[in-house]
Every structure is written in structure tokens, then in C-alpha cells.
Amino acid sequence: MMTEKQKIRLGIIGIGNMGSEHCRTILAGKCPETELTAVADLRPERRAWARETLPDNVQVFDSGSELIRSHACEAVLVSVPHFQHEEISIEALEQGLDVLCEKPAAVRASQADRMIRTAERTGRTLTFMFNQRTNCTYRALKALLQDGRLGKIKRVNWIITDWYRTQRYYDSGSWRATWAGEGGGVLLNQCPHQLDLLIWLCGMPSALMAKCREGKWHHIEVEDDVTVFLDFPGGATGVFVASTGDLPGTNRLEIDCERGKAVCEGGQVLIRELEESEREICFSSDDPWYRGESREYPLEIDGENPQHAGVINAFAAHLLRGEPLIASAEDGLRALELSNAIHLSGWTGETVTLPVSRERFDRELNQKIAGSHLKTTGDITYDTSHSGTGERLSGSDHTS
Amino acid sequence: MMTEKQKIRLGIIGIGNMGSEHCRTILAGKCPETELTAVADLRPERRAWARETLPDNVQVFDSGSELIRSHACEAVLVSVPHFQHEEISIEALEQGLDVLCEKPAAVRASQADRMIRTAERTGRTLTFMFNQRTNCTYRALKALLQDGRLGKIKRVNWIITDWYRTQRYYDSGSWRATWAGEGGGVLLNQCPHQLDLLIWLCGMPSALMAKCREGKWHHIEVEDDVTVFLDFPGGATGVFVASTGDLPGTNRLEIDCERGKAVCEGGQVLIRELEESEREICFSSDDPWYRGESREYPLEIDGENPQHAGVINAFAAHLLRGEPLIASAEDGLRALELSNAIHLSGWTGETVTLPVSRERFDRELNQKIAGSHLKTTGDITYDTSHSGTGERLSGSDHTS
């Protein structure tokens, strides 16, 4: 009998903003079952940073491909620009490595489809960095909605505009906020967590209509202001508003259910719970203007907010002992598919039903890319060590 | 020289829910410059109520027309179902009476056009019961936006779902919540105040796209759930959500401006004010993720909330001394036009630009009316003495 394996050996591909933060997280001892054994980056200055900063036993590679083929690790964390998620993840899976990939899963749902098919065929694990699922506030809300106390969801309203960005942010990379370089704006860079949480909490919408306003607040070609109407299969409806141009912004999620409502804002969830279902009150009450009583209370929250470390630890525990992941490969696809559907509706002005047509989306995005202009500014890597602490509900969206 | 006139002699046409409440308001001494001299109602039971309840010097008429031609008053308050606003208001204006008409101005903008043209031709006063403009909270917000401290408006989000109605409400009148009898649902009956306030605070939208869901929460043929995307001429955008099916509901108005934001909820307005304009910060700050400082404070509110009495008193003061009205005739038209545009977009699925085509709206509504079914339930008049106190921001929407 072999001794039980203690740690997974992890390589991080891409050590820009988010990848270097993941290095720091692991080296700070927050991931006791993960050993950082390798990093890779195409940029010499990032490799120089790695050699200077990381322990000597961490191997530094010139490319993801070299890292993948090095046998320096058995799992990789993919933290490169969105467009490269597919190629690098698939190469890693094909080489027998397990993959934790940054959000969004990719740029196109068709790419995520291929990533999932490769994981299935190779029998390797594919998961995504949906660290906001580890946030105590959203975990408590998820448990509340699952226990059935509030009944079926009727309406959701999420105003998520508290990720303000200045023009400097967009000028920090030539690829940033371009169709060719990033494939989208606020939807692909800031929204993936919220789109995932929306699906996790409320289910997958069946149709939507969106307004995506491109370069509304910044000199960029992609959308920085998005408003979406959502229809869910059970009849619930929703509104989702996101922007990088509001200061101070808002992060307020309201979920109205048959037996009450939950309002999540400022790290608190306030519940107003009815004694009976509104659907019964509506057809049984003699009072035309029934108001009745509702019990108002703050939802109990455990305060634990492991964020990226939580996702990495669950990934390690899954590989070592088969414990559950924070999110499945399909969860990554669903969040991206919702994002693609919003883009498609915004571009065409049409109501889009889900599942979204991969062909239609790819064709429309290709047209956008054909007219895209990479910027001439240089690439800057910022210290994002303030992110991912969970102090702000919408923190940790500073990827790549 | 004549002695200065002390009071206007007012007749109230329609003494159902709201009209009887107006009688009580005046008789309670809240309108010192208004003398109630006449009432009219088509229904014998309401006239019986008037003879029993009102002082002997208030004449009771069988119809609006009789009241108008009786010389019992020089001004009328029109409080009849929406479809009759045009005919009765125009008859009163033609007979030389001044008119204060309940909201909405009418059902069709084309009707309000004719009412305004008649007022202009006859030189009489026409105004509408926009009593929520007297609400201390909205008055303070209006003053704040007008003084320019927060700069230009960028975004408005109004979730106004706190006017829950049970099926009993809709069953209380055969005309209620039918295309033929009322011409619409939550948009025409509950929303007129908020549509007026939205225009008053943020200006008239230039285009909109709406989802109007008919009979979503109740057994009715008209809409009881509405979501609207708004575009304003200056580039601001908005979302407006209204429903009579949410319990407990929400009334939260957020207005984001270039120098900060105002959030109005629960009778309070919370301000977060920036030291400089976000539009300047965006292009001058070196910080990609600028957060900066904002001064947070509750907006000072004077607590005065005269509601219907305030509108009636302003009407009297205008007729007696030329003082300003609470709302102009054109304000009534604008709120109705916005309502018509939302309906039209909801019915057709199209983006609607304003000014709305009267012909198109009338044609589409006529089709709805052609398929309309009046219900077989009887008419009930409720005691609405709890309304109009301003205790609830969305109170006093219990008209007719």
C-alpha cells in the first residue's frame, strides 16, 4: 500500500496580475495541499520577477507549452488572457494534467465546449476560478434559496456597478478592452463571477434581451455598460445592470420569491419572510391592498471567505481525495454561454434564447474582431494583492 | 374695487374611491381656499352616500354633465375612470370651468392632446393630480438635482413594486384591469405618479424598450408586471420595474450622476457625493481602480407632505392669485405619453422613440379593446381614507 499523497504539484501559467497573486496566495501558506512547483510566462520581465521573487525550487518556463511538457507538475492553474484559455487548457488536459482555469472559461462557448469534451475524453479534471462562490454572503444566500424557505423565485434584480475603472486601466494593455485581444469588455472581464452566481442562485435563463453600450464611459471599442432583461424557465424574470463607469458604484442583489425576499448589499443579506405564499394570499385574501406581516431578519453569515485559496484548496482536495469542486466544468460553460447570449443580443438587438447558437455568436464576434484595433500602449502588470480578500463583494475581478 | 375672492367653489365629479377621499380631505378643513359645493356620480348608491355623508349645502348631481352646467361651482375635480377624463374635462373647460383632473391625464396621449388644446382655446386652467410631487422626499431630491451639486445624470434605476394587489382588488369592478374599461393595468393605474416623477426628476426619455407582462400574477387581461429600459437625450440610461405582484415590494430609486449618487428608499435619500466629477477622474487619474473618497450624508427633508390637499390648495391659489400649479397640463401629457410608449413597446416588442405616434398607439390599443372582456363582477367602492397620507411613498395610487 502506498502512503497517502500529501500535496498536488501545481504549475501556474501566466503570472501577470492574477497569476502572480495566486503565487503569493500559495507561498503565504494558504493552500496546505498545494505545492507551487512551476510558473510560465511569455514576457521576460515577468520571468525575471519570478526568478527574483519565488523560491528556488519553483521552475520558471518561457511558455505554457514548455511548462506542460516539463513534468514539473501534475496540475496547472491557467491565468492567461481569455483567448488563450482554450488552447492552453486543452494542451494540458491532453498531456494528462488536471486544469484549474481562470474565469471566464473562454471567450466563446464553442471554445468551452471543446475544453469540456477534451476533459471528458482524457478523464482529467477541468474546473474554473469561481472564487466568489466561496464568499460567505453568497454561500448563505445559496443555502437559503436551496432550503425552500422563501419558495420559488419570482424576480431578480442585480445592479452591479461597483467595479469602477479609469481610462488608465484600459490603457494598461494593448489587448485590453479590444475585440481581438479580449473579446469583450465588462461582460468578459468583470461580470463572469456575477453571471456564474446568478445561474448558481437562480438557475439558467431561457431567454434575454440586452443593451450593451460600447465605449460609453471610456475610449474603448468594447462594452463598458450593460443592461439585461432575463427570462427564466419557471416564469421568473430578472434585470442585470453592470458598468465600469459608475462612481461610487452599487452592488445590490434583490431576489423576490413567493414567500418573501432577500436583499444582498454591503455584505449583508436582509430577509423579509412571509408566513404564507404570496401566490396563495393573492387568490384567498379579501383585502384588495393586502400588506400583511413579514418577518424581517439579517441572514446569518459565517464570515469565512476563502476566495482564491478556497478554490485552489477544493481543487487539491478533489484531486487527492475526490472531494467536491467549487464549480464544475459545465458551470464554467454556462456562465460563458450567458455572457455570449448577452453580447449577441446587444450586437443584434434581438431577443436571444438559450442555448445560444455557437455558429451565430462566432460569426458575429468574428465581424467585431475584423474591425478591431489593438491599442499601441504597452502592457503593465499591477500589484493586485489587495484583491481577492473578499472585503469587497465584487473584488478579485482584476484578472489578467 | 371688488373685495378679494376668498375661496374657489369646487365640484367633484366621480365620488368613488378617490373622489370620496377628496370630499373628506376638503371637509376636514385641509383646503382653506376651497369650498366643496357639488358632487356628481352616475351610481345611485354613491349619490345616496353623498346625501347621507356630505353637508346639506353640497349639491348632488346624477352626472358630470349636470354638475358642469349647474353653475354650482367654477372649478371641477375630475375623479372618474380614465377613459372618461377627456370627455368630462373638455365639457367642463368648454363651459368655462377650470379643471383639476385625476391621473393619468387620460388613456391615450391623443386624448390629452385634445384636452390641452381645449384648455388653450378656452383660456381655462387644466392641471392634474400629481400629489407625489408634494412628497417631501421627492421635493428634496428634485431640489438636489436642480442645484447641480451632483452634476449630470448618468443612470437611473427605479424598482417600484410595493403596490401589491390581490385578485380581490381586480375583481372589485367589471371595468377594472380590462383594455375596454381601463385601457391598461399597472402602467395606467399605479405608475402614473412614478412616470411623472421620473420625467420631473430626470427629464423625458428619448427612446425605450419594454416588457409588459399581461396577467402574469392575476387573472386579468392587462399588464401587472412591467420592465423598461430607458434612453435619455443626454446619454443617460434607466431601468424602471413595476409590478402589483410582489410581496413585500420594493420602492428604491437610485440616481447616479457625474459627481455622486442619490438612493431614495424608505422615505430617506442617501447621498454619496464626490469631490470632483467622475468624468474628469476617469481621464486624469493614474489609478486604474480609483475609488477615492465620497461624502456620505442623508438628504435633508422638511417632513411636509401635503399630498392631495397640497395639489388642491395650489390649484385654488392659482385660480385666486395666479400662484404656480403643482403640475402643468403638459406635465400630464408627458407622463401619459411615456406610459403609452411603454405599452406600445411591450405590445410590439419594438424600441419606441418619443414623441410616440398617436395613430400607432390608438390603432394598437383599439385592437386590444376589440379583444377585451369586461368582467361580470360588480363594482365596489372601498374606503381609501388610509391613502394619500404620504406614509408610504407610493401611497395614494388607489384612484377610481
Coordinates of C-alpha atoms in Angstrom, one line a residue, chain A residues 1-365:
Chain A
M1 CA 0.0 0.0 0.0
M2 CA 1.3 3.4 -1.0
T3 CA 1.3 6.2 1.6
E4 CA -1.4 8.8 1.0
K5 CA -0.3 11.6 -1.2
Q6 CA 0.1 14.9 0.7
K7 CA 0.1 17.6 -1.9
I8 CA -0.5 18.3 -5.5
R9 CA 2.3 19.8 -7.5
L10 CA 0.9 22.9 -9.3
G11 CA 2.2 25.0 -12.2
I12 CA 0.8 28.4 -12.8
I13 CA 0.7 29.5 -16.5
G14 CA 0.6 33.3 -16.8
I15 CA 2.0 35.3 -13.9
G16 CA 0.5 38.7 -14.7
N17 CA -1.9 40.5 -12.4
M18 CA -3.9 37.4 -11.2
G19 CA -1.3 34.7 -11.7
S20 CA 1.3 36.4 -9.5
E21 CA -1.4 36.9 -6.9
H22 CA -2.0 33.1 -7.0
C23 CA 1.7 32.6 -6.4
R24 CA 1.6 34.8 -3.4
T25 CA -1.5 33.1 -2.1
I26 CA 0.2 29.7 -2.2
L27 CA 3.5 30.9 -0.9
A28 CA 1.7 32.5 2.0
G29 CA 0.7 29.1 3.2
K30 CA -3.0 29.4 2.4
C31 CA -3.0 26.2 0.3
P32 CA -1.5 23.5 2.5
E33 CA -2.3 20.7 0.0
T34 CA -0.7 22.6 -3.0
E35 CA 2.9 22.9 -3.8
L36 CA 3.9 25.6 -6.3
T37 CA 6.5 23.9 -8.5
A38 CA 6.5 25.8 -11.8
V39 CA 5.4 29.0 -13.4
A40 CA 5.4 30.2 -17.0
D41 CA 5.1 33.5 -18.8
L42 CA 5.8 34.7 -22.3
R43 CA 7.1 38.0 -21.0
P44 CA 10.8 38.1 -19.9
E45 CA 10.1 40.8 -17.3
R46 CA 7.6 38.5 -15.6
R47 CA 10.0 35.6 -15.7
A48 CA 12.6 37.9 -14.1
W49 CA 10.1 38.8 -11.4
A50 CA 9.5 35.1 -10.8
R51 CA 13.2 34.3 -10.5
E52 CA 13.7 37.2 -8.1
T53 CA 10.6 36.6 -6.0
L54 CA 9.7 33.0 -6.0
P55 CA 11.6 30.2 -4.0
D56 CA 14.4 28.4 -5.9
N57 CA 12.5 25.2 -6.2
V58 CA 9.9 26.8 -8.4
Q59 CA 10.9 26.2 -12.1
V60 CA 10.4 29.1 -14.5
F61 CA 9.4 28.4 -18.1
D62 CA 9.2 30.5 -21.2
S63 CA 5.8 29.3 -22.3
G64 CA 2.8 27.3 -21.1
S65 CA 3.6 24.6 -23.6
E66 CA 7.1 24.1 -22.0
L67 CA 5.7 24.0 -18.5
I68 CA 3.0 21.5 -19.5
R69 CA 5.6 19.2 -21.1
S70 CA 8.2 19.6 -18.3
H71 CA 6.8 17.0 -15.8
A72 CA 7.4 19.7 -13.2
C73 CA 3.7 19.5 -12.1
E74 CA 0.6 17.3 -12.4
A75 CA -1.9 20.2 -12.4
V76 CA -2.0 23.7 -13.8
L77 CA -3.7 26.9 -13.0
V78 CA -4.3 28.8 -16.3
S79 CA -4.1 32.5 -15.8
V80 CA -3.6 33.9 -19.3
P81 CA -5.7 36.2 -21.4
H82 CA -9.2 34.8 -22.1
F83 CA -8.5 34.0 -25.8
Q84 CA -5.7 31.5 -24.8
H85 CA -7.7 29.6 -22.2
E86 CA -8.9 27.0 -24.7
E87 CA -5.5 26.2 -26.3
I88 CA -3.5 26.0 -23.1
S89 CA -6.2 24.1 -21.1
I90 CA -6.6 21.6 -23.9
E91 CA -2.9 21.1 -24.3
A92 CA -2.6 20.5 -20.5
L93 CA -5.5 18.1 -20.5
E94 CA -4.1 16.2 -23.5
Q95 CA -0.8 15.9 -21.6
G96 CA -2.6 14.3 -18.7
L97 CA -2.7 17.3 -16.4
D98 CA -5.6 18.5 -14.4
V99 CA -6.7 22.1 -15.0
L100 CA -8.0 24.9 -12.9
C101 CA -8.6 27.8 -15.3
E102 CA -9.3 31.4 -14.6
K103 CA -12.7 32.9 -15.4
P104 CA -14.2 33.4 -18.0
A105 CA -14.0 29.8 -19.2
A106 CA -13.0 31.2 -22.6
V107 CA -14.3 33.9 -25.0
R108 CA -16.6 31.7 -27.0
A109 CA -19.0 29.0 -25.7
S110 CA -17.7 26.9 -28.7
Q111 CA -14.2 27.0 -27.1
A112 CA -15.6 25.9 -23.7
D113 CA -17.4 23.1 -25.5
R114 CA -14.1 21.8 -26.8
M115 CA -12.4 22.2 -23.4
I116 CA -15.1 20.1 -21.8
R117 CA -15.1 17.4 -24.5
T118 CA -11.3 17.1 -24.0
A119 CA -11.6 16.8 -20.2
E120 CA -14.3 14.1 -20.7
R121 CA -12.2 12.2 -23.3
T122 CA -8.9 12.4 -21.2
G123 CA -10.7 11.8 -17.9
R124 CA -8.8 14.7 -16.4
T125 CA -10.4 17.4 -14.1
L126 CA -11.4 20.8 -15.5
T127 CA -12.7 23.5 -13.2
F128 CA -12.8 27.3 -13.1
M129 CA -11.8 30.0 -10.7
F130 CA -15.3 31.0 -9.4
N131 CA -13.9 32.2 -6.1
Q132 CA -17.0 34.3 -5.4
R133 CA -18.9 31.1 -4.7
T134 CA -16.7 30.8 -1.6
N135 CA -17.9 34.3 -0.4
C136 CA -19.8 33.8 2.9
T137 CA -22.6 36.1 1.8
Y138 CA -23.3 34.3 -1.4
R139 CA -22.9 30.9 0.3
A140 CA -25.5 31.9 2.8
L141 CA -27.9 33.1 0.1
K142 CA -27.4 29.9 -1.9
A143 CA -28.3 27.8 1.2
L144 CA -31.3 30.0 1.9
L145 CA -32.7 29.6 -1.6
Q146 CA -32.0 25.9 -1.6
D147 CA -33.7 25.1 1.7
G148 CA -37.0 26.3 0.2
R149 CA -38.0 28.6 3.0
L150 CA -38.7 31.5 0.6
G151 CA -40.4 29.4 -2.1
K152 CA -39.9 29.8 -5.8
I153 CA -38.1 32.8 -7.3
K154 CA -40.3 35.4 -9.0
R155 CA -37.9 38.2 -9.8
V156 CA -34.2 39.0 -9.5
N157 CA -32.6 42.5 -9.8
W158 CA -28.9 42.8 -9.7
I159 CA -27.2 46.2 -10.0
I160 CA -23.5 45.5 -10.1
T161 CA -21.7 48.7 -10.9
D162 CA -19.1 48.9 -8.2
W163 CA -16.1 48.0 -10.3
Y164 CA -15.1 51.4 -11.5
R165 CA -12.2 51.6 -13.9
T166 CA -10.4 54.7 -15.1
Q167 CA -9.1 55.1 -18.7
R168 CA -5.7 54.2 -17.3
Y169 CA -6.9 50.7 -16.6
Y170 CA -7.9 50.2 -20.2
D171 CA -4.7 51.8 -21.4
S172 CA -2.6 49.3 -19.4
G173 CA -2.5 46.6 -22.1
S174 CA -2.7 46.8 -25.9
W175 CA -5.0 43.7 -25.9
R176 CA -7.3 45.0 -23.1
A177 CA -10.8 46.0 -24.0
T178 CA -10.4 45.1 -27.6
W179 CA -12.5 42.6 -29.6
A180 CA -9.3 41.0 -31.0
G181 CA -7.4 41.0 -27.7
E182 CA -10.0 40.3 -25.1
G183 CA -13.2 39.5 -27.0
G184 CA -15.4 41.8 -24.9
G185 CA -15.5 44.3 -22.1
V186 CA -17.2 44.4 -18.7
L187 CA -19.1 41.2 -19.6
L188 CA -15.9 39.1 -20.1
N189 CA -13.6 40.8 -17.6
Q190 CA -15.7 41.9 -14.6
C191 CA -19.1 40.1 -14.9
P192 CA -18.1 36.4 -15.1
H193 CA -18.4 35.9 -11.3
Q194 CA -21.8 37.5 -11.2
L195 CA -23.1 35.7 -14.2
D196 CA -22.0 32.4 -12.6
L197 CA -23.5 33.4 -9.2
L198 CA -26.8 34.4 -10.9
I199 CA -27.0 31.0 -12.5
W200 CA -25.9 29.2 -9.3
L201 CA -28.5 31.1 -7.3
C202 CA -31.4 31.5 -9.7
G203 CA -30.9 28.9 -12.5
M204 CA -30.1 29.3 -16.1
P205 CA -32.2 31.9 -18.0
S206 CA -34.1 30.7 -21.0
A207 CA -34.1 34.0 -23.0
L208 CA -32.8 37.5 -22.7
M209 CA -32.7 40.9 -24.3
A210 CA -29.7 43.2 -23.7
K211 CA -28.4 46.6 -24.3
C212 CA -24.6 46.6 -24.5
R213 CA -23.1 50.1 -24.8
E214 CA -19.7 50.1 -26.3
G215 CA -17.2 52.8 -25.2
K216 CA -19.9 54.7 -23.4
W217 CA -17.7 55.8 -20.5
H218 CA -14.1 55.1 -21.8
H219 CA -12.2 55.3 -25.0
I220 CA -12.5 51.6 -25.8
E221 CA -14.2 49.6 -28.5
V222 CA -15.9 47.0 -26.3
E223 CA -18.9 47.4 -24.0
D224 CA -18.5 49.1 -20.6
D225 CA -22.2 49.4 -19.8
V226 CA -24.7 46.6 -19.9
T227 CA -28.4 46.2 -19.1
V228 CA -30.1 42.8 -19.5
F229 CA -33.7 41.6 -19.2
L230 CA -33.8 37.9 -18.2
D231 CA -36.5 35.3 -18.6
F232 CA -36.2 32.1 -16.6
P233 CA -37.9 28.8 -17.5
G234 CA -40.2 28.8 -14.4
G235 CA -41.6 32.3 -15.3
A236 CA -39.3 34.3 -13.1
T237 CA -37.8 37.5 -14.7
G238 CA -34.7 39.5 -14.0
V239 CA -32.7 42.6 -14.6
F240 CA -28.9 42.7 -14.6
V241 CA -27.1 46.0 -14.8
A242 CA -23.3 46.2 -15.0
S243 CA -20.9 49.1 -15.7
T244 CA -17.3 50.2 -15.1
G245 CA -18.3 53.8 -15.3
D246 CA -20.2 54.4 -12.1
L247 CA -18.6 56.1 -9.1
P248 CA -19.4 55.3 -6.4
G249 CA -21.0 52.2 -7.7
T250 CA -23.6 49.8 -6.4
N251 CA -23.7 46.1 -5.7
R252 CA -27.3 45.3 -4.8
L253 CA -28.9 41.9 -5.5
E254 CA -32.6 41.6 -4.7
I255 CA -34.3 38.2 -5.1
D256 CA -38.1 38.2 -4.8
C257 CA -39.7 34.8 -4.0
E258 CA -43.2 33.5 -3.4
R259 CA -42.7 33.6 0.4
G260 CA -40.6 36.7 0.8
K261 CA -37.5 38.4 -0.5
A262 CA -33.7 38.7 0.1
V263 CA -31.7 41.8 -0.5
C264 CA -28.0 41.5 -0.6
E265 CA -26.0 44.7 -0.2
G266 CA -22.8 45.7 1.6
G267 CA -22.0 42.2 2.7
Q268 CA -25.4 41.8 4.4
V269 CA -28.4 39.8 3.4
L270 CA -31.7 41.2 4.7
I271 CA -34.6 38.8 4.6
R272 CA -38.3 39.6 4.7
E273 CA -40.2 36.4 5.1
L274 CA -44.0 35.9 4.7
E275 CA -46.0 33.5 6.8
E276 CA -47.7 32.1 3.7
S277 CA -47.1 32.1 0.0
E278 CA -48.0 35.3 -1.9
R279 CA -49.4 33.0 -4.6
E280 CA -52.0 31.8 -2.0
I281 CA -52.6 35.2 -0.5
C282 CA -53.3 36.7 -3.9
F283 CA -56.3 34.4 -4.5
S284 CA -57.6 33.9 -1.0
S285 CA -57.4 37.3 0.7
D286 CA -60.4 39.6 1.0
D287 CA -58.2 42.6 1.3
P288 CA -57.6 44.3 -2.1
W289 CA -54.5 46.0 -0.7
Y290 CA -53.2 43.2 1.5
R291 CA -49.9 44.1 3.2
G292 CA -49.8 41.5 6.0
E293 CA -46.9 40.8 8.1
S294 CA -43.4 39.7 7.2
R295 CA -40.6 38.7 9.5
E296 CA -37.5 40.8 8.9
Y297 CA -34.1 39.5 9.8
P298 CA -30.5 39.5 8.7
L299 CA -29.3 36.2 7.2
E300 CA -26.8 34.5 9.3
I301 CA -23.3 34.6 7.7
D302 CA -20.3 32.6 8.9
G303 CA -17.8 35.2 7.9
E304 CA -15.5 32.8 6.1
N305 CA -14.4 34.0 2.8
P306 CA -11.5 31.9 1.4
Q307 CA -11.8 33.2 -2.1
H308 CA -9.0 32.0 -4.5
A309 CA -7.3 29.9 -1.8
G310 CA -10.7 28.2 -1.2
V311 CA -11.0 27.3 -4.9
I312 CA -7.4 26.0 -5.1
N313 CA -7.8 24.0 -1.9
A314 CA -11.0 22.4 -3.2
F315 CA -9.2 21.6 -6.5
A316 CA -6.4 19.9 -4.5
A317 CA -8.8 18.0 -2.2
H318 CA -10.7 16.8 -5.3
L319 CA -7.5 15.5 -7.0
L320 CA -6.2 14.0 -3.7
R321 CA -9.4 12.6 -2.3
G322 CA -12.3 13.1 -4.7
E323 CA -13.9 15.9 -2.7
P324 CA -16.3 18.2 -4.5
L325 CA -15.0 21.1 -6.6
I326 CA -16.3 24.6 -6.1
A327 CA -17.6 24.6 -9.7
S328 CA -17.9 22.0 -12.5
A329 CA -16.6 22.4 -16.0
E330 CA -20.2 22.8 -17.1
D331 CA -20.7 25.7 -14.7
G332 CA -17.9 27.5 -16.5
L333 CA -19.6 26.8 -19.8
R334 CA -23.0 28.1 -18.6
A335 CA -21.6 31.4 -17.3
L336 CA -19.8 31.9 -20.6
E337 CA -22.9 31.0 -22.5
L338 CA -24.9 33.5 -20.7
S339 CA -22.2 36.1 -21.4
N340 CA -22.2 35.2 -25.1
A341 CA -26.0 35.4 -25.2
I342 CA -25.9 38.9 -23.7
H343 CA -23.3 40.0 -26.2
L344 CA -25.3 38.5 -29.1
S345 CA -28.4 40.3 -28.1
G346 CA -26.6 43.5 -27.6
W347 CA -25.0 43.3 -31.0
T348 CA -28.1 42.2 -32.9
G349 CA -30.8 44.0 -30.9
E350 CA -32.7 40.7 -30.9
T351 CA -34.1 38.6 -28.0
V352 CA -31.7 35.6 -27.7
T353 CA -32.9 32.2 -26.5
L354 CA -30.6 29.8 -24.7
P355 CA -28.7 27.6 -25.5
V356 CA -27.0 30.2 -27.6
S357 CA -26.1 29.3 -31.2
R358 CA -22.3 28.8 -31.3
E359 CA -22.2 29.5 -35.0
R360 CA -24.2 32.7 -34.8
F361 CA -22.1 34.0 -31.9
D362 CA -18.8 33.1 -33.5
R363 CA -19.8 34.7 -36.8
E364 CA -20.8 38.0 -35.1
L365 CA -17.7 38.1 -32.9

